[in-house]
Amino acid sequence: MSAKKFRMGRLDHVHIRVPDRAEAAKWYAEHLGFEPVERFDFWAHGFEGGPLQMSADGGRTMLALFEASEGHPMVRQALGVAFSLDADAFIAFARSLPCGIASPSGQPLGVDDIVDFDLCWAFNLVDPWGNQYELNCYEYDRVKTELIEADGVEPDRYWPREQYRDFRNR
């Protein structure tokens, strides 16, 4: 009998360091819809230095907010963490802009900052402490019809559309 091959499970949480955990929790709640996950409250309040687990999807995927300290300096998440949204949430987010969220350049994030990746749409953003995030939506045609065309949005592109067409037609 052969041993069952190990397979990694789903992404549980991402460690995010912030200078003030309470201030960060408020920002994530107000701007991105995150809420503390009560069942992990002990980690946040039962001992010093533990994370505040926050989630926007009922605890399936979380951010673990750690407060920077002398032994754990502020190091921003520079490579980014990507979250997937359904079309309704993605379009609602787009239409709420600008709303106090910055792009990686530091400028207010606007609807025209949307990126067309040919297979999905995305927004790149940063929290007030420089942690980078990407919001993706894979309901490509629906977003194209209900947001891009309906609102006259001009998305950014990182490569020419022909490059994707040529790849698909190989």
XYZ file of N, CA and C in Angstrom, residues 60 70 119:
9
model
N -13.058 32.244 6.143
C -12.403 31.259 5.269
C -11.000 31.709 4.873
N 9.270 46.683 18.877
C 10.728 46.756 18.821
C 11.327 45.473 18.242
N -8.139 37.787 -18.952
C -8.862 36.683 -18.314
C -9.586 37.143 -17.057
